[in-house]
Coordinates of C-alpha atoms in Angstrom, one line a residue:
M74 CA 88.2 98.2 53.8
A75 CA 84.4 98.8 54.1
D76 CA 82.1 101.3 53.6
D77 CA 85.7 103.8 53.8
T78 CA 83.7 107.3 54.5
D79 CA 85.4 110.8 54.3
T80 CA 82.5 111.8 56.4
D81 CA 84.4 114.0 59.2
D82 CA 81.1 113.0 61.5
W83 CA 81.7 109.4 60.8
P84 CA 82.9 107.5 64.0
G85 CA 84.8 105.2 63.2
Y86 CA 85.6 101.3 62.8
T87 CA 86.4 99.5 66.5
P88 CA 89.0 96.4 67.1
E89 CA 86.0 94.1 67.8
E90 CA 84.1 95.5 64.6
M91 CA 86.8 95.5 62.0
N92 CA 87.2 91.3 63.2
L93 CA 90.6 91.6 64.4
P94 CA 92.2 89.0 66.7
T95 CA 91.9 89.4 70.4
E96 CA 95.2 87.2 70.6
L97 CA 96.0 90.1 68.8
V98 CA 94.7 93.3 69.7
E99 CA 94.9 92.4 73.6
R100 CA 99.1 92.2 72.8
I101 CA 99.2 95.5 71.3
R102 CA 97.7 97.2 73.8
L103 CA 99.5 95.8 77.1
V104 CA 103.3 96.3 74.9
C105 CA 101.1 99.8 75.0
S106 CA 99.6 100.6 78.3
L107 CA 103.4 99.4 79.2
L108 CA 104.9 102.7 77.7
H109 CA 101.8 105.6 78.2
L110 CA 100.7 105.6 74.3
P111 CA 96.8 105.8 73.9
V112 CA 95.2 103.8 71.7
A113 CA 92.1 105.2 69.4
E114 CA 89.0 103.1 70.6
R115 CA 87.8 103.3 67.4
H116 CA 89.5 103.8 63.8
G117 CA 89.4 107.0 63.5
M118 CA 90.8 108.6 67.2
P119 CA 93.8 110.6 67.7
G120 CA 96.9 107.9 68.7
V121 CA 97.0 104.4 67.9
A122 CA 95.3 103.4 65.5
L123 CA 94.4 99.2 64.9
G124 CA 93.2 98.5 62.2
R125 CA 93.4 95.8 58.8
E126 CA 94.2 96.5 55.1
E127 CA 91.8 94.8 52.9
V128 CA 88.8 95.0 51.6
W129 CA 87.1 93.3 53.9
K130 CA 82.7 92.3 54.9
P131 CA 80.9 92.5 58.5
G132 CA 81.6 89.6 59.9
E133 CA 84.7 88.3 58.2
P134 CA 87.7 88.4 60.3
A135 CA 91.1 89.3 60.1
D136 CA 94.4 87.7 60.3
H137 CA 96.2 89.9 61.1
V138 CA 96.2 94.3 62.5
T139 CA 97.8 96.9 61.1
V140 CA 98.9 100.1 63.3
S141 CA 99.3 103.6 62.9
W142 CA 100.3 106.6 64.5
N143 CA 97.5 108.8 63.9
V144 CA 96.1 112.3 63.6
S145 CA 94.4 114.7 62.3
D146 CA 93.7 114.9 58.5
K147 CA 94.0 118.9 58.6
L148 CA 98.1 118.3 59.3
F149 CA 98.8 116.3 55.7
D150 CA 96.0 118.7 54.6
I151 CA 98.2 121.5 55.7
A152 CA 101.5 120.6 54.9
E153 CA 100.1 120.7 51.2
T154 CA 99.8 123.9 52.1
Q155 CA 102.9 124.8 52.6
G156 CA 104.9 122.9 50.9
S157 CA 108.5 120.6 52.2
D158 CA 110.3 123.4 53.7
G159 CA 106.5 124.3 55.9
R160 CA 105.9 122.9 60.0
A161 CA 103.4 121.3 59.1
E162 CA 105.5 118.3 56.7
H163 CA 108.4 118.7 59.1
L164 CA 105.4 117.5 61.8
C165 CA 104.6 114.8 59.5
G166 CA 108.4 113.4 59.3
A167 CA 108.1 113.9 62.7
I168 CA 104.4 111.3 62.9
D169 CA 107.1 109.1 60.6
A170 CA 108.9 108.5 63.3
L171 CA 106.9 107.6 66.2
E172 CA 105.8 104.8 64.2
R173 CA 109.2 103.2 63.4
G174 CA 109.4 104.0 67.4
L175 CA 106.1 101.7 67.6
V176 CA 106.8 99.4 65.9
D177 CA 110.3 99.0 67.3
A178 CA 108.5 98.6 71.2
L179 CA 106.4 95.8 69.6
R180 CA 109.0 93.7 68.0
R181 CA 110.5 93.9 71.4
G182 CA 107.2 93.0 73.0
G183 CA 107.0 89.8 71.6
L184 CA 105.2 90.1 68.2
R185 CA 105.4 89.6 65.0
V186 CA 105.6 92.9 62.3
E187 CA 106.6 94.0 58.8
R188 CA 106.1 96.6 56.0
D189 CA 103.9 95.7 53.7
T190 CA 106.0 96.4 50.8
G191 CA 102.8 97.1 48.5
T192 CA 100.7 99.1 50.9
Q193 CA 103.9 100.1 53.5
D194 CA 101.7 100.0 56.0
W195 CA 102.5 98.0 59.1
K196 CA 101.2 94.8 59.9
V197 CA 101.2 92.7 63.3
L198 CA 100.9 88.9 61.7
G199 CA 101.4 87.1 65.0
I200 CA 102.7 86.8 69.1
A201 CA 106.5 85.5 67.8
A202 CA 106.7 85.2 72.6
R203 CA 104.1 83.6 73.5
W204 CA 103.8 82.0 78.0
T205 CA 102.8 78.5 77.8
D206 CA 102.6 78.3 81.5
P207 CA 99.9 80.2 82.6
S208 CA 101.0 79.7 85.8
T209 CA 104.2 81.0 86.0
P210 CA 104.6 83.9 87.7
A211 CA 105.2 86.8 84.6
H212 CA 109.3 88.4 85.8
E213 CA 109.5 85.1 84.5
C214 CA 108.7 85.0 81.0
G215 CA 110.1 85.9 78.2
W216 CA 109.0 89.4 76.3
Y217 CA 107.3 90.4 79.6
A218 CA 110.7 90.8 81.4
V219 CA 112.1 93.5 79.2
F220 CA 110.0 95.8 79.9
T221 CA 109.2 95.4 84.7
R222 CA 111.7 95.6 86.4
R223 CA 111.8 95.9 90.2
A224 CA 113.7 98.9 90.0
Y225 CA 111.0 100.8 89.2
A226 CA 112.1 101.6 85.3
L227 CA 110.5 99.8 82.2
T228 CA 113.8 98.6 80.3
I229 CA 114.0 97.7 76.5
G230 CA 117.3 97.6 75.0
D231 CA 119.7 99.3 76.4
Q232 CA 117.1 102.4 76.0
G233 CA 115.4 103.4 79.7
L234 CA 112.2 104.2 81.0
G235 CA 111.9 105.0 84.4
Q236 CA 109.4 107.6 86.4
S237 CA 110.7 110.7 85.7
G238 CA 110.3 110.3 81.1
C239 CA 111.3 107.6 78.2
R240 CA 114.8 108.0 76.6
L241 CA 114.2 107.4 72.3
R242 CA 117.2 106.7 70.0
G243 CA 119.9 109.7 69.5
G244 CA 119.4 110.5 74.4
Q245 CA 116.3 112.1 73.3
R246 CA 113.4 112.0 76.1
V247 CA 110.6 112.9 76.3
Q248 CA 108.8 114.2 79.5
G249 CA 105.8 113.1 80.9
V250 CA 105.9 110.3 80.4
G251 CA 106.2 108.2 84.2
M252 CA 105.9 105.4 84.9
G253 CA 102.6 105.1 86.0
V254 CA 100.9 101.9 85.3
L255 CA 102.5 98.9 87.2
W256 CA 104.6 100.1 90.8
K257 CA 105.9 97.9 92.9
L258 CA 103.2 95.6 95.8
E259 CA 104.1 96.4 99.0
P260 CA 104.4 94.4 102.1
A261 CA 100.7 95.7 103.4
T262 CA 98.8 95.1 100.3
E263 CA 100.3 91.2 99.6
A264 CA 100.0 90.5 103.0
K265 CA 95.9 92.1 102.1
H266 CA 96.2 89.7 99.7
R267 CA 96.5 86.5 101.1
L268 CA 93.6 87.5 103.4
Y269 CA 91.7 88.2 100.1
K270 CA 92.4 84.5 98.9
Q271 CA 91.5 82.8 101.4
Y272 CA 87.8 84.5 101.9
L273 CA 87.2 83.8 98.3
D274 CA 88.5 79.8 98.4
A275 CA 85.5 80.0 101.5
W276 CA 83.1 82.8 99.9
W277 CA 82.5 81.2 96.1
P278 CA 81.5 78.1 97.3
I279 CA 79.0 79.2 99.5
F280 CA 77.1 82.0 96.9
L281 CA 77.4 79.5 93.8
Q282 CA 77.0 75.2 95.5
T283 CA 73.8 74.1 95.6
S284 CA 72.4 73.5 98.9
A285 CA 72.3 69.4 98.9
R286 CA 68.8 70.1 101.9
T287 CA 67.3 72.5 100.0
G288 CA 68.1 71.6 96.7
Y289 CA 67.7 75.8 95.5
S290 CA 70.1 77.3 93.8
R291 CA 71.2 81.3 93.6
P292 CA 69.6 81.6 89.9
R293 CA 73.2 84.8 90.3
V294 CA 76.5 85.6 92.5
T295 CA 78.3 89.0 92.1
L296 CA 82.2 90.4 92.5
L297 CA 83.0 93.9 91.9
D298 CA 87.0 95.1 92.0
A299 CA 86.0 99.3 92.1
F300 CA 89.9 99.8 92.2
A301 CA 90.5 97.1 90.2
G302 CA 94.5 98.3 89.0
P303 CA 96.3 96.8 85.8
G304 CA 96.2 93.2 87.4
R305 CA 100.1 92.1 87.6
Y306 CA 102.7 94.0 89.6
L307 CA 106.9 95.3 88.9
G308 CA 107.4 92.2 90.8
G309 CA 105.3 89.8 88.2
E310 CA 102.8 89.7 91.4
E311 CA 99.0 88.7 89.8
G312 CA 97.0 91.7 90.6
S313 CA 92.8 91.5 92.2
P314 CA 91.8 91.1 89.6
V315 CA 94.5 88.2 88.3
F316 CA 93.9 85.6 91.4
I317 CA 90.7 86.3 91.6
L318 CA 89.4 85.1 88.5
R319 CA 91.9 82.5 89.7
K320 CA 90.9 81.4 92.3
L321 CA 87.2 81.3 90.5
L322 CA 88.3 79.0 87.6
N323 CA 90.4 76.9 89.8
H324 CA 88.2 76.7 92.8
T325 CA 88.0 72.5 94.5
A326 CA 84.3 72.7 94.6
V327 CA 84.8 74.4 90.6
D328 CA 82.2 71.3 89.1
R329 CA 80.3 71.6 91.6
M330 CA 79.5 75.7 91.3
N331 CA 77.5 75.5 88.6
L332 CA 79.3 78.6 86.5
R333 CA 78.0 80.1 83.4
R334 CA 77.8 83.9 82.2
Q335 CA 74.9 84.5 82.8
R336 CA 74.9 83.6 86.7
V337 CA 78.2 84.5 88.1
R338 CA 79.3 88.1 87.4
L339 CA 82.7 89.4 88.1
I340 CA 83.0 93.7 87.4
F341 CA 86.5 95.2 87.2
I342 CA 87.3 98.6 87.3
E343 CA 89.7 100.8 86.2
K344 CA 89.5 104.7 86.6
E345 CA 93.1 104.8 84.5
R346 CA 93.2 104.3 80.5
P347 CA 96.6 102.6 80.9
R348 CA 95.9 100.8 83.4
Y349 CA 92.8 99.5 82.3
E350 CA 94.1 98.8 78.8
H351 CA 97.3 96.5 80.7
L352 CA 94.3 94.8 82.6
R353 CA 93.0 93.6 79.8
A354 CA 95.4 92.5 77.4
E355 CA 96.3 90.3 81.3
L356 CA 93.2 89.3 81.5
V357 CA 93.0 87.6 78.4
R358 CA 96.7 86.9 78.2
C359 CA 96.5 84.6 81.8
F360 CA 92.7 83.2 80.2
G361 CA 92.3 83.6 77.0
P362 CA 89.8 85.6 75.2
L363 CA 86.6 86.4 77.9
E364 CA 84.2 86.1 76.1
D365 CA 85.5 82.1 76.0
L366 CA 85.7 81.8 79.8
P367 CA 82.8 79.9 81.0
V368 CA 81.9 83.1 84.0
H369 CA 81.2 87.2 82.2
V370 CA 84.3 88.9 82.7
E371 CA 83.4 93.1 82.6
V372 CA 87.1 96.1 82.8
H373 CA 85.3 99.2 82.5
H374 CA 87.5 102.3 81.6
G375 CA 85.7 104.7 85.2
E376 CA 85.4 105.6 88.0
A377 CA 84.2 103.7 91.2
G378 CA 82.1 105.7 92.7
Q379 CA 80.7 107.1 89.8
D380 CA 79.9 103.3 88.1
S381 CA 80.0 100.7 90.3
G382 CA 75.8 101.0 90.6
E383 CA 75.5 101.9 87.6
L384 CA 77.3 98.3 86.5
L385 CA 75.7 96.2 88.9
T386 CA 72.2 97.8 87.8
K387 CA 73.5 96.5 83.9
L388 CA 74.7 93.4 85.0
D389 CA 71.7 92.3 86.9
A390 CA 73.1 92.0 90.6
W391 CA 70.7 93.6 92.5
G392 CA 68.4 91.2 94.3
H393 CA 71.9 88.7 94.3
P394 CA 74.7 88.0 96.6
V395 CA 77.4 91.0 95.8
L396 CA 80.6 91.3 97.3
G397 CA 81.5 94.3 96.8
I398 CA 86.0 95.4 97.2
F399 CA 86.5 98.8 97.3
D400 CA 90.6 99.2 98.0
S401 CA 92.1 102.2 96.9
W402 CA 95.1 103.6 98.1
G403 CA 94.1 106.5 98.7
N404 CA 90.4 108.1 98.8
I405 CA 86.8 105.5 98.5
N406 CA 85.3 108.8 97.0
V407 CA 82.9 106.4 96.7
P408 CA 78.8 107.4 98.1
L409 CA 77.2 105.9 101.2
S410 CA 74.2 105.9 98.8
L411 CA 75.8 102.8 96.9
M412 CA 76.8 101.5 100.3
R413 CA 73.1 101.1 101.5
R414 CA 72.1 100.2 98.2
I415 CA 74.2 97.6 98.8
A416 CA 73.1 96.1 102.6
H417 CA 70.0 96.2 101.9
N418 CA 70.7 94.3 99.1
P419 CA 69.9 90.0 99.7
S420 CA 73.2 88.3 100.7
S421 CA 75.4 91.3 100.1
E422 CA 79.0 92.4 101.8
V423 CA 81.0 95.1 100.8
I424 CA 85.5 94.8 102.3
T425 CA 86.3 98.8 102.3
T426 CA 90.6 99.6 102.2
F427 CA 92.0 102.9 103.9
G428 CA 96.1 103.2 102.8
P429 CA 97.8 104.8 105.3
N430 CA 98.0 108.8 104.8
W431 CA 94.6 108.3 104.2
F432 CA 94.0 109.8 108.6
S433 CA 96.8 112.2 107.9
R434 CA 95.6 115.4 108.9
E435 CA 98.6 117.2 106.4
Q436 CA 98.2 114.2 103.2
G437 CA 93.9 116.0 104.3
R438 CA 95.1 119.2 102.7
Q439 CA 97.0 118.6 100.0
M440 CA 94.7 116.0 98.8
A441 CA 91.6 119.1 98.6
S442 CA 92.2 120.2 95.8
E443 CA 91.4 117.4 93.7
E444 CA 89.5 114.4 95.0
F445 CA 89.9 114.8 98.9
N446 CA 87.6 117.8 100.4
P447 CA 84.7 118.4 102.3
E448 CA 81.9 117.8 100.1
V449 CA 83.4 114.3 98.9
L450 CA 83.8 113.6 102.8
D451 CA 79.9 114.7 102.9
M452 CA 78.9 111.6 100.7
V453 CA 81.2 109.0 101.8
F454 CA 80.3 109.1 105.4
G455 CA 76.6 110.2 105.1
G456 CA 76.9 114.4 105.9
R457 CA 79.5 116.9 107.7
E458 CA 78.6 115.9 111.3
F459 CA 79.6 112.3 110.6
W460 CA 82.9 112.7 110.2
S461 CA 83.9 116.4 111.2
P462 CA 84.5 115.1 115.3
A463 CA 87.0 112.2 114.4
D464 CA 89.0 114.8 111.4
A465 CA 89.5 116.7 114.4
E466 CA 91.6 114.3 116.5
L467 CA 94.5 115.0 116.1
R468 CA 97.0 112.9 118.0
P469 CA 98.5 110.3 115.7
D470 CA 97.8 107.2 117.2
E471 CA 94.7 108.3 117.3
R472 CA 93.0 109.7 115.2
W473 CA 93.3 106.6 112.5
R474 CA 91.9 105.0 114.7
V475 CA 88.5 107.4 115.2
W476 CA 88.2 107.9 111.7
L477 CA 88.7 104.0 111.3
S478 CA 85.3 103.7 113.6
T479 CA 83.4 106.4 112.0
Y480 CA 83.4 104.3 108.5
R481 CA 82.6 101.3 110.6
D482 CA 79.8 103.3 111.7
A483 CA 78.7 104.7 108.0
L484 CA 78.3 100.9 107.4
R485 CA 76.6 100.5 109.9
R486 CA 73.8 103.6 109.4
A487 CA 74.1 102.2 105.7
G488 CA 72.1 99.3 107.1
F489 CA 75.0 96.5 106.5
R490 CA 74.0 94.6 110.9
S491 CA 77.3 93.7 111.1
Q492 CA 80.9 95.4 110.6
L493 CA 84.5 94.4 111.4
Q494 CA 87.5 97.1 111.3
F495 CA 90.7 95.7 111.9
R496 CA 94.9 97.1 111.2
L497 CA 96.6 95.0 108.8
V498 CA 100.6 95.4 109.5
P499 CA 103.3 93.8 107.4
R500 CA 106.1 93.0 109.6
T501 CA 108.0 95.7 107.1
G502 CA 106.3 99.2 105.4
Q503 CA 103.1 101.0 106.0
P504 CA 99.6 98.8 107.6
L505 CA 96.9 98.7 105.8
Y506 CA 93.2 99.8 107.4
L507 CA 90.1 97.7 106.4
V508 CA 86.2 97.5 107.3
F509 CA 84.5 94.8 106.2
G510 CA 80.4 95.2 106.7
T511 CA 78.1 92.4 106.0
G512 CA 74.3 92.0 106.8
H513 CA 74.8 88.4 108.3
P514 CA 77.0 87.2 111.8
K515 CA 77.7 84.1 108.9
G516 CA 80.0 86.5 106.9
L517 CA 81.8 87.7 110.4
E518 CA 82.4 84.2 110.8
A519 CA 83.9 83.5 106.8
M520 CA 86.1 86.7 107.5
K521 CA 87.3 85.7 110.9
E522 CA 88.1 82.3 109.9
A523 CA 90.0 82.9 107.0
M524 CA 92.0 85.4 109.0
W525 CA 93.3 82.4 110.9
K526 CA 94.2 80.8 107.9
V527 CA 96.6 83.7 106.5
D528 CA 99.6 82.5 106.9
V529 CA 101.8 85.4 108.9
S530 CA 104.9 83.3 110.2
D531 CA 106.3 86.5 108.3
G532 CA 105.5 88.7 111.1
M533 CA 102.9 90.1 109.6
S534 CA 99.4 90.8 112.4
F535 CA 95.5 91.6 111.8
K536 CA 95.4 94.9 115.1
D537 CA 92.1 95.3 117.2
P538 CA 91.7 99.3 116.8
R539 CA 90.2 99.6 120.3
T540 CA 93.4 97.5 121.7
R541 CA 96.5 100.6 122.8
G542 CA 98.5 98.2 124.4
G543 CA 98.4 94.3 121.9
V544 CA 100.4 92.2 120.8
L545 CA 104.5 93.3 120.4
P546 CA 106.6 91.5 118.1
G547 CA 107.9 88.1 118.9
Q548 CA 104.7 88.0 120.9
S549 CA 102.3 85.5 121.3
T550 CA 100.5 85.3 116.8
L551 CA 97.6 84.0 115.9
F552 CA 99.1 80.7 115.4
A553 CA 100.2 81.2 119.6
G554 CA 99.5 77.7 121.4
A555 CA 96.3 76.6 122.9
D556 CA 98.6 77.5 126.0
V557 CA 99.2 80.9 126.2
V558 CA 96.4 83.9 126.0
D559 CA 97.2 86.2 123.9
P560 CA 97.8 89.9 125.6
E561 CA 95.0 91.8 122.7
L562 CA 92.3 89.5 123.2
L563 CA 93.0 89.3 127.7
E564 CA 92.7 93.5 126.4
L565 CA 89.9 93.2 124.9
V566 CA 87.6 90.7 127.6
H567 CA 88.8 92.9 129.9
Q568 CA 87.0 95.7 128.5
R569 CA 83.8 93.8 127.9
L570 CA 84.0 92.9 131.7
S571 CA 83.8 97.3 132.5
Q572 CA 80.8 98.1 130.5
G573 CA 79.1 94.8 133.6
V574 CA 78.7 91.2 134.4
A575 CA 78.1 89.2 131.3
T576 CA 78.6 85.1 130.6
V577 CA 80.9 83.4 128.9
E578 CA 78.9 83.4 126.1
D579 CA 78.3 86.9 126.6
I580 CA 81.4 87.7 126.4
G581 CA 82.4 85.3 123.1
Q582 CA 79.1 86.6 121.0
W583 CA 81.4 90.3 121.6
L584 CA 84.1 88.8 120.7
L585 CA 82.0 88.4 117.6
T586 CA 80.4 91.0 116.4
E587 CA 82.7 94.1 118.4
T588 CA 86.2 92.3 117.6
S589 CA 88.6 92.7 114.6
R590 CA 89.1 89.2 114.4
W591 CA 88.2 86.7 117.7
L592 CA 86.1 84.5 117.1
P593 CA 83.5 83.0 120.1
K594 CA 85.8 80.1 121.1
H595 CA 88.1 81.7 122.5
A596 CA 86.6 83.7 125.0
L597 CA 86.4 80.2 127.6
A598 CA 90.0 80.6 127.8
A599 CA 90.2 84.8 128.0
V600 CA 88.2 84.6 130.8
Q601 CA 90.0 81.7 132.9
E602 CA 93.0 83.3 132.8
L603 CA 92.0 86.8 133.6
R604 CA 90.5 84.7 137.0
N605 CA 94.6 83.0 137.7
D606 CA 95.3 86.9 137.5
G607 CA 92.9 87.4 139.7
V608 CA 92.0 90.0 137.1
V609 CA 87.3 88.4 137.8
M610 CA 85.4 86.0 139.9
V611 CA 83.1 83.8 138.3
L612 CA 80.2 84.2 139.9
S613 CA 78.2 81.3 139.6
S614 CA 78.9 78.4 141.8
G615 CA 80.7 75.3 139.9
K616 CA 82.6 74.8 137.3
L617 CA 83.4 77.5 134.3
T618 CA 81.8 77.7 131.6
R619 CA 80.0 79.5 128.6
K620 CA 77.1 79.7 131.2
S621 CA 79.2 80.8 133.6
R622 CA 78.8 84.9 134.3
V623 CA 81.5 86.2 134.9
S624 CA 83.0 90.2 136.1
L625 CA 86.0 92.1 137.3
N626 CA 86.8 92.2 141.0

């Protein structure tokens, strides 16, 4: 290798600086991430070291990648001092075994690996198993099926890798290598993804198409997925970064969206390094080298609360539309100061997700030593006086409602003029809780229209936190017939009229801005139903219209 050096503080070369083949590097990273094996960021750092064999000049591409298990040179120095019977020498032998296991894993991961007969280096020369059709689900494709299984386990030949650890050859178990890179797709998450896909179908063309009326084209649009995950689930389903990018590149209006790397930015942040490495490799596998895409994709290993603002600054996102997705299952730990900056940014929106355990008082106490603590909550909600009343609520069925409303109020104080809060309930499994903030009523309409387009035939539903006797299983859903008025809608309209006299038009506007899924067009049918039931009386003469004034009887 050119410019080799024995200096202790030599930083080492990155795979990019060595011009290693991108596709091989990403596949190696993917296999290693599935096994929780660390990949050295630079040649010479601890972990699986990636390099090249021949002497090379800057800019000269390699046709292979050498792999080894890198440890400190001090081990070999000590081994020479102790001799063949010393412990250090035995550890050197263990490193050889680790490298043989690594090579076996890479081969089972679809890579062609051979040992150079001269240098004895292990060289990755190519990919033996390819995914020829990017649209084919991961779990149906060659080598990947060897690694992923729905039963929360990875199978490598006849050796298992499960949640509790990894069995190597001979049955020896290495503890601490848990199955945490991929996990099963929960029903609520799958339902939430359906909503995101519908919303993005509308969001991308709204901000990327040139205005037919004015000819204006926005110079930059940024999407931030701050809790990106590994990009894939155990069953092979796509994670949010993959389907977000795929929906953009394959959008029906893509020819009119003027995609350019300087104009469209996607930021994916993942905190856990194995998941980050898996995500990078997954995106390359699905879409090819990221630098060749017509949009800029930034995959960042870091923490959402700390790094989101800096990345938006780095990519020159401020002053242009931003959609921030803060999709954490646990504590969101995203400071209100960041939400405030996004709220005051032109045409920008946020979606925040809370998992079911977030509202549990006992869960909060268990997490207190980690991220869920008063100081973090002060940062998220803007001060203890804003969240302590919610924490004092002990009734389980009310606790989530109060917390959700408290966070919605935090987004309002941050500067989002419109906010939605709703509960996403799958047919089976636990629900999710979402809060949406936007600066314009049209953003609310777009999100609600997306809800109404989501396929709910499997029994999933959106519930409004304000209601107590909402839609029960088997009752009307979003796709109820025009002659059936949803009980949840009737309850909400009754709540609005309990505040005083209003026109049907006023009720419609209230439904838009204050309820989870209802639109102005739903107000008239609800008032008519309540009138027929004798609950509401019409104060205006003539036919019931949008301008009619109504009140409770």
